[in-house]
């Protein structure tokens, strides 16, 4: 095995070590959290006021691609402006025809948002151009555009590369398992047989017509029946512990065609089923440890390369496994059994127990992703997974902020909130809402756990935030979590705008969870015992968040470089990522001009006017792509993702994005106050039965029929 194949393991261990060492981390104040100094004699470039929580200023060479931050040098200097009570000093108001409530919001906060029936966010801007309405280009629209590219690139890779590779790998692993079964070694017969059943289940999910050995059908048919029923927890015939079979409902983008549905089920099986090493049942530990060792031994040469061909690119998208992996077991096999291992060596109980003792001391999973009671140790969950689901920071936050870490058996905190994530990342407003609106801080130990998480995340360095696309996407959202201070436009300096930016961050995070729903390891709560256009071209405005556009541009470039270097990016997606990056750089430059009082040139106003067509061009694809990975659900912006499971209530926490909001904002353009219009996220959070985990199609149907829950009450500060 090449040295670079273990680089991810090393970085993962360092990261988890940092997590575990949180108790020794010195607490940082909110204003200094994540401050990074330039090397040498360079001075820190001026940054927008408002205490941006964390900023990377130097290039970072990550495992997959270099992250190159863009310098943001604007120091906001917009002079305050006031709006008359009757809005008489604002142009374009009559053409928008706001009602009494709308006029009140415009007078007090200079903006408001309303629900719409538009399918896509770029539709809002195309309508603005057609109607001659000046556009307000939002951070929401650009974050959403990156989500579309990320999601579609992943879909195409799954259909063209990962799914065919997984089928070939699974067939080969089944063949190897049968060869081990037929080796004549008595002690490995049952483990090898169950491995053959394990891979036969996956193969059946990938190819229902595949030939399955008769000897394992007794296991396979029972597992497939449980997967097909997807009712919730049931006892696994192969593994003899409870598994949450409701997780096998294809959702996210995996409903788009049969290939993606099959791939989802098989990867969910490979990602969730653990070969335990540390339960109270010693015989079960021995059996499943032998199974895991046999799988690791079977992954040799070509098969190991096939495994890495799926695992490593998905690490770039989402992250490393949270459980013991092939890398962990390869190292232990060499330590206990030596460089040359024969199947007969596995008959030796003494060596097996030595292996298990060492394995039991390896890292425990940070995220609970199955049924466990509060009287059980998380150590019982430790085990090997063939293609384990990935550690993601927000699931870790959730795990630390629900029972049994937060609350008591009499009053457990059963569900986290998306606001928890933003509070950990530094949003004071998120914490205020959690405290004042939802009274979440009443739960025993909540504040202590939140403080601990903030310390842990404050300690992370550049290489953590740029280790993969998932972390880097979250890093982009930091730019939305700071209050906008002096020098920013008047409409940005109120609580309603702070709430709007919080809504934006949660909408974008929801899309991130949607896109990665298969790979991301989900947390579980422990069981407690028509306007006519004018004759002139309207001059629009860009939401002036230069930091966000800069970070997103760097993320787009990192995405392109990381995939291009591995031959995983075709020309169509490469061109669209380049276009998105170019657009983001232009919006950053425009934002800096707006914030420093410089006049935009005509080409920049044209860019704003045509933003709807530009976004549509970036986020729509050729028939070759659409026919392969898309269906009617993609005609709408609305998506949904379950992000946490509570085994006490058999409910899941769903995060949703609905139809785009229309946002109306009073801005200053060339010295005049103008009412502009744009598109923004609508965000939903609600609980739902785990036996009916929602698909995008069901969610869109709920929205269409008016059966969706209400948006969070705190969003009433900016919605009408």
PDB file of C-alpha atoms in Angstrom, residues 125-275:
ATOM      1  CA  UNK A 125     -34.311  37.433 -11.507  1.00  0.00           C
ATOM      2  CA  UNK A 126     -35.505  36.576 -14.998  1.00  0.00           C
ATOM      3  CA  UNK A 127     -38.910  38.010 -14.073  1.00  0.00           C
ATOM      4  CA  UNK A 128     -37.198  41.137 -12.745  1.00  0.00           C
ATOM      5  CA  UNK A 129     -35.419  41.680 -16.033  1.00  0.00           C
ATOM      6  CA  UNK A 130     -38.548  41.047 -18.081  1.00  0.00           C
ATOM      7  CA  UNK A 131     -40.530  43.490 -15.934  1.00  0.00           C
ATOM      8  CA  UNK A 132     -37.820  46.144 -15.807  1.00  0.00           C
ATOM      9  CA  UNK A 133     -37.382  45.802 -12.025  1.00  0.00           C
ATOM     10  CA  UNK A 134     -33.929  46.492 -10.552  1.00  0.00           C
ATOM     11  CA  UNK A 135     -32.451  43.285  -9.207  1.00  0.00           C
ATOM     12  CA  UNK A 136     -31.067  42.685  -5.734  1.00  0.00           C
ATOM     13  CA  UNK A 137     -28.507  39.879  -6.118  1.00  0.00           C
ATOM     14  CA  UNK A 138     -28.421  37.799  -2.919  1.00  0.00           C
ATOM     15  CA  UNK A 139     -25.857  35.554  -1.305  1.00  0.00           C
ATOM     16  CA  UNK A 140     -28.683  32.992  -1.236  1.00  0.00           C
ATOM     17  CA  UNK A 141     -28.728  32.800  -5.028  1.00  0.00           C
ATOM     18  CA  UNK A 142     -24.990  32.154  -5.245  1.00  0.00           C
ATOM     19  CA  UNK A 143     -24.876  29.600  -2.441  1.00  0.00           C
ATOM     20  CA  UNK A 144     -27.777  27.800  -4.082  1.00  0.00           C
ATOM     21  CA  UNK A 145     -25.905  27.779  -7.399  1.00  0.00           C
ATOM     22  CA  UNK A 146     -22.886  26.101  -5.817  1.00  0.00           C
ATOM     23  CA  UNK A 147     -25.209  23.502  -4.273  1.00  0.00           C
ATOM     24  CA  UNK A 148     -26.596  22.648  -7.708  1.00  0.00           C
ATOM     25  CA  UNK A 149     -23.129  22.111  -9.179  1.00  0.00           C
ATOM     26  CA  UNK A 150     -21.911  20.110  -6.177  1.00  0.00           C
ATOM     27  CA  UNK A 151     -25.015  17.927  -6.253  1.00  0.00           C
ATOM     28  CA  UNK A 152     -24.994  17.271  -9.996  1.00  0.00           C
ATOM     29  CA  UNK A 153     -21.277  16.538 -10.160  1.00  0.00           C
ATOM     30  CA  UNK A 154     -21.727  14.000  -7.363  1.00  0.00           C
ATOM     31  CA  UNK A 155     -24.714  12.435  -9.127  1.00  0.00           C
ATOM     32  CA  UNK A 156     -22.825  11.987 -12.399  1.00  0.00           C
ATOM     33  CA  UNK A 157     -19.826  10.487 -10.619  1.00  0.00           C
ATOM     34  CA  UNK A 158     -22.113   8.066  -8.813  1.00  0.00           C
ATOM     35  CA  UNK A 159     -23.800   6.943 -12.023  1.00  0.00           C
ATOM     36  CA  UNK A 160     -20.721   6.849 -14.262  1.00  0.00           C
ATOM     37  CA  UNK A 161     -17.994   5.770 -11.836  1.00  0.00           C
ATOM     38  CA  UNK A 162     -19.004   4.790  -8.317  1.00  0.00           C
ATOM     39  CA  UNK A 163     -22.014   2.588  -9.080  1.00  0.00           C
ATOM     40  CA  UNK A 164     -20.299   0.466 -11.768  1.00  0.00           C
ATOM     41  CA  UNK A 165     -17.217   0.282  -9.561  1.00  0.00           C
ATOM     42  CA  UNK A 166     -19.279  -0.776  -6.569  1.00  0.00           C
ATOM     43  CA  UNK A 167     -20.974  -3.547  -8.540  1.00  0.00           C
ATOM     44  CA  UNK A 168     -17.617  -4.921  -9.695  1.00  0.00           C
ATOM     45  CA  UNK A 169     -16.109  -4.593  -6.220  1.00  0.00           C
ATOM     46  CA  UNK A 170     -19.084  -6.308  -4.558  1.00  0.00           C
ATOM     47  CA  UNK A 171     -19.026  -9.223  -6.994  1.00  0.00           C
ATOM     48  CA  UNK A 172     -15.296  -9.663  -6.448  1.00  0.00           C
ATOM     49  CA  UNK A 173     -15.644  -9.497  -2.666  1.00  0.00           C
ATOM     50  CA  UNK A 174     -18.381 -12.131  -2.819  1.00  0.00           C
ATOM     51  CA  UNK A 175     -16.082 -14.374  -4.847  1.00  0.00           C
ATOM     52  CA  UNK A 176     -13.271 -13.869  -2.324  1.00  0.00           C
ATOM     53  CA  UNK A 177     -15.612 -14.604   0.583  1.00  0.00           C
ATOM     54  CA  UNK A 178     -16.752 -17.859  -1.037  1.00  0.00           C
ATOM     55  CA  UNK A 179     -13.136 -18.853  -1.600  1.00  0.00           C
ATOM     56  CA  UNK A 180     -12.438 -18.256   2.081  1.00  0.00           C
ATOM     57  CA  UNK A 181     -15.523 -20.293   2.969  1.00  0.00           C
ATOM     58  CA  UNK A 182     -14.248 -23.188   0.897  1.00  0.00           C
ATOM     59  CA  UNK A 183     -10.742 -23.086   2.396  1.00  0.00           C
ATOM     60  CA  UNK A 184     -11.589 -25.922   4.795  1.00  0.00           C
ATOM     61  CA  UNK A 185     -10.669 -24.013   7.938  1.00  0.00           C
ATOM     62  CA  UNK A 186     -13.395 -24.736  10.459  1.00  0.00           C
ATOM     63  CA  UNK A 187     -12.989 -21.599  12.597  1.00  0.00           C
ATOM     64  CA  UNK A 188     -13.702 -19.219   9.689  1.00  0.00           C
ATOM     65  CA  UNK A 189     -16.603 -21.086   8.096  1.00  0.00           C
ATOM     66  CA  UNK A 190     -19.385 -19.130   9.797  1.00  0.00           C
ATOM     67  CA  UNK A 191     -17.635 -15.745   9.479  1.00  0.00           C
ATOM     68  CA  UNK A 192     -16.911 -16.387   5.789  1.00  0.00           C
ATOM     69  CA  UNK A 193     -20.480 -17.565   5.199  1.00  0.00           C
ATOM     70  CA  UNK A 194     -21.883 -14.434   6.804  1.00  0.00           C
ATOM     71  CA  UNK A 195     -19.483 -12.280   4.766  1.00  0.00           C
ATOM     72  CA  UNK A 196     -20.799 -13.966   1.650  1.00  0.00           C
ATOM     73  CA  UNK A 197     -24.296 -13.094   2.859  1.00  0.00           C
ATOM     74  CA  UNK A 198     -23.182  -9.517   3.619  1.00  0.00           C
ATOM     75  CA  UNK A 199     -21.910  -8.972   0.090  1.00  0.00           C
ATOM     76  CA  UNK A 200     -24.842 -10.879  -1.417  1.00  0.00           C
ATOM     77  CA  UNK A 201     -27.269  -8.441   0.219  1.00  0.00           C
ATOM     78  CA  UNK A 202     -25.384  -5.531  -1.349  1.00  0.00           C
ATOM     79  CA  UNK A 203     -25.203  -7.249  -4.719  1.00  0.00           C
ATOM     80  CA  UNK A 204     -28.940  -7.974  -4.626  1.00  0.00           C
ATOM     81  CA  UNK A 205     -29.612  -4.302  -3.893  1.00  0.00           C
ATOM     82  CA  UNK A 206     -27.392  -3.266  -6.805  1.00  0.00           C
ATOM     83  CA  UNK A 207     -28.663  -5.955  -9.185  1.00  0.00           C
ATOM     84  CA  UNK A 208     -31.902  -7.733  -8.227  1.00  0.00           C
ATOM     85  CA  UNK A 209     -31.231 -10.342 -10.932  1.00  0.00           C
ATOM     86  CA  UNK A 210     -27.782 -11.256  -9.648  1.00  0.00           C
ATOM     87  CA  UNK A 211     -27.021 -14.897  -8.903  1.00  0.00           C
ATOM     88  CA  UNK A 212     -26.802 -15.433  -5.148  1.00  0.00           C
ATOM     89  CA  UNK A 213     -25.271 -18.578  -3.548  1.00  0.00           C
ATOM     90  CA  UNK A 214     -27.926 -20.894  -2.164  1.00  0.00           C
ATOM     91  CA  UNK A 215     -26.060 -21.257   1.136  1.00  0.00           C
ATOM     92  CA  UNK A 216     -26.668 -17.631   2.096  1.00  0.00           C
ATOM     93  CA  UNK A 217     -30.221 -17.137   0.845  1.00  0.00           C
ATOM     94  CA  UNK A 218     -31.604 -17.709   4.333  1.00  0.00           C
ATOM     95  CA  UNK A 219     -29.855 -14.543   5.465  1.00  0.00           C
ATOM     96  CA  UNK A 220     -30.201 -12.511   2.292  1.00  0.00           C
ATOM     97  CA  UNK A 221     -33.951 -12.843   1.859  1.00  0.00           C
ATOM     98  CA  UNK A 222     -34.614 -11.837   5.459  1.00  0.00           C
ATOM     99  CA  UNK A 223     -32.347  -8.783   5.248  1.00  0.00           C
ATOM    100  CA  UNK A 224     -33.873  -7.712   1.936  1.00  0.00           C
ATOM    101  CA  UNK A 225     -37.372  -8.026   3.388  1.00  0.00           C
ATOM    102  CA  UNK A 226     -36.438  -5.742   6.287  1.00  0.00           C
ATOM    103  CA  UNK A 227     -34.828  -3.242   3.917  1.00  0.00           C
ATOM    104  CA  UNK A 228     -37.847  -3.275   1.632  1.00  0.00           C
ATOM    105  CA  UNK A 229     -40.259  -2.771   4.537  1.00  0.00           C
ATOM    106  CA  UNK A 230     -38.053   0.027   5.988  1.00  0.00           C
ATOM    107  CA  UNK A 231     -40.250   0.280   9.086  1.00  0.00           C
ATOM    108  CA  UNK A 232     -37.549   1.178  11.586  1.00  0.00           C
ATOM    109  CA  UNK A 233     -35.516  -0.884  14.006  1.00  0.00           C
ATOM    110  CA  UNK A 234     -35.321  -4.632  13.553  1.00  0.00           C
ATOM    111  CA  UNK A 235     -32.904  -7.417  14.480  1.00  0.00           C
ATOM    112  CA  UNK A 236     -30.425  -8.056  11.689  1.00  0.00           C
ATOM    113  CA  UNK A 237     -30.355 -11.748  10.731  1.00  0.00           C
ATOM    114  CA  UNK A 238     -26.675 -11.520   9.776  1.00  0.00           C
ATOM    115  CA  UNK A 239     -25.342  -9.203  12.456  1.00  0.00           C
ATOM    116  CA  UNK A 240     -27.646 -10.066  15.390  1.00  0.00           C
ATOM    117  CA  UNK A 241     -28.133  -6.500  16.597  1.00  0.00           C
ATOM    118  CA  UNK A 242     -30.742  -3.819  15.954  1.00  0.00           C
ATOM    119  CA  UNK A 243     -30.514  -1.918  12.680  1.00  0.00           C
ATOM    120  CA  UNK A 244     -32.588   1.080  11.618  1.00  0.00           C
ATOM    121  CA  UNK A 245     -34.042  -0.164   8.347  1.00  0.00           C
ATOM    122  CA  UNK A 246     -35.941   3.102   7.813  1.00  0.00           C
ATOM    123  CA  UNK A 247     -32.597   4.535   6.652  1.00  0.00           C
ATOM    124  CA  UNK A 248     -32.808   2.534   3.424  1.00  0.00           C
ATOM    125  CA  UNK A 249     -35.494   4.710   1.822  1.00  0.00           C
ATOM    126  CA  UNK A 250     -33.749   6.438  -1.115  1.00  0.00           C
ATOM    127  CA  UNK A 251     -33.986  10.185  -0.659  1.00  0.00           C
ATOM    128  CA  UNK A 252     -32.027  13.295  -1.500  1.00  0.00           C
ATOM    129  CA  UNK A 253     -31.052  13.141  -5.160  1.00  0.00           C
ATOM    130  CA  UNK A 254     -31.118   9.338  -5.050  1.00  0.00           C
ATOM    131  CA  UNK A 255     -34.777   9.209  -6.104  1.00  0.00           C
ATOM    132  CA  UNK A 256     -33.916  10.457  -9.581  1.00  0.00           C
ATOM    133  CA  UNK A 257     -33.435   7.078 -11.295  1.00  0.00           C
ATOM    134  CA  UNK A 258     -33.078   3.367 -10.593  1.00  0.00           C
ATOM    135  CA  UNK A 259     -29.276   3.402 -10.712  1.00  0.00           C
ATOM    136  CA  UNK A 260     -29.088   6.028  -7.986  1.00  0.00           C
ATOM    137  CA  UNK A 261     -31.755   4.251  -5.913  1.00  0.00           C
ATOM    138  CA  UNK A 262     -29.863   0.959  -6.051  1.00  0.00           C
ATOM    139  CA  UNK A 263     -26.547   2.628  -5.325  1.00  0.00           C
ATOM    140  CA  UNK A 264     -28.084   4.420  -2.342  1.00  0.00           C
ATOM    141  CA  UNK A 265     -29.364   1.220  -0.749  1.00  0.00           C
ATOM    142  CA  UNK A 266     -26.135  -0.710  -1.255  1.00  0.00           C
ATOM    143  CA  UNK A 267     -23.915   2.111   0.014  1.00  0.00           C
ATOM    144  CA  UNK A 268     -26.216   2.639   2.979  1.00  0.00           C
ATOM    145  CA  UNK A 269     -25.780  -1.069   3.779  1.00  0.00           C
ATOM    146  CA  UNK A 270     -21.998  -0.853   3.464  1.00  0.00           C
ATOM    147  CA  UNK A 271     -21.956   2.399   5.388  1.00  0.00           C
ATOM    148  CA  UNK A 272     -24.108   1.418   8.365  1.00  0.00           C
ATOM    149  CA  UNK A 273     -23.463  -2.255   9.123  1.00  0.00           C
ATOM    150  CA  UNK A 274     -20.740  -2.537  11.751  1.00  0.00           C
ATOM    151  CA  UNK A 275     -18.571  -5.561  12.566  1.00  0.00           C
TER     152      UNK A 275
END
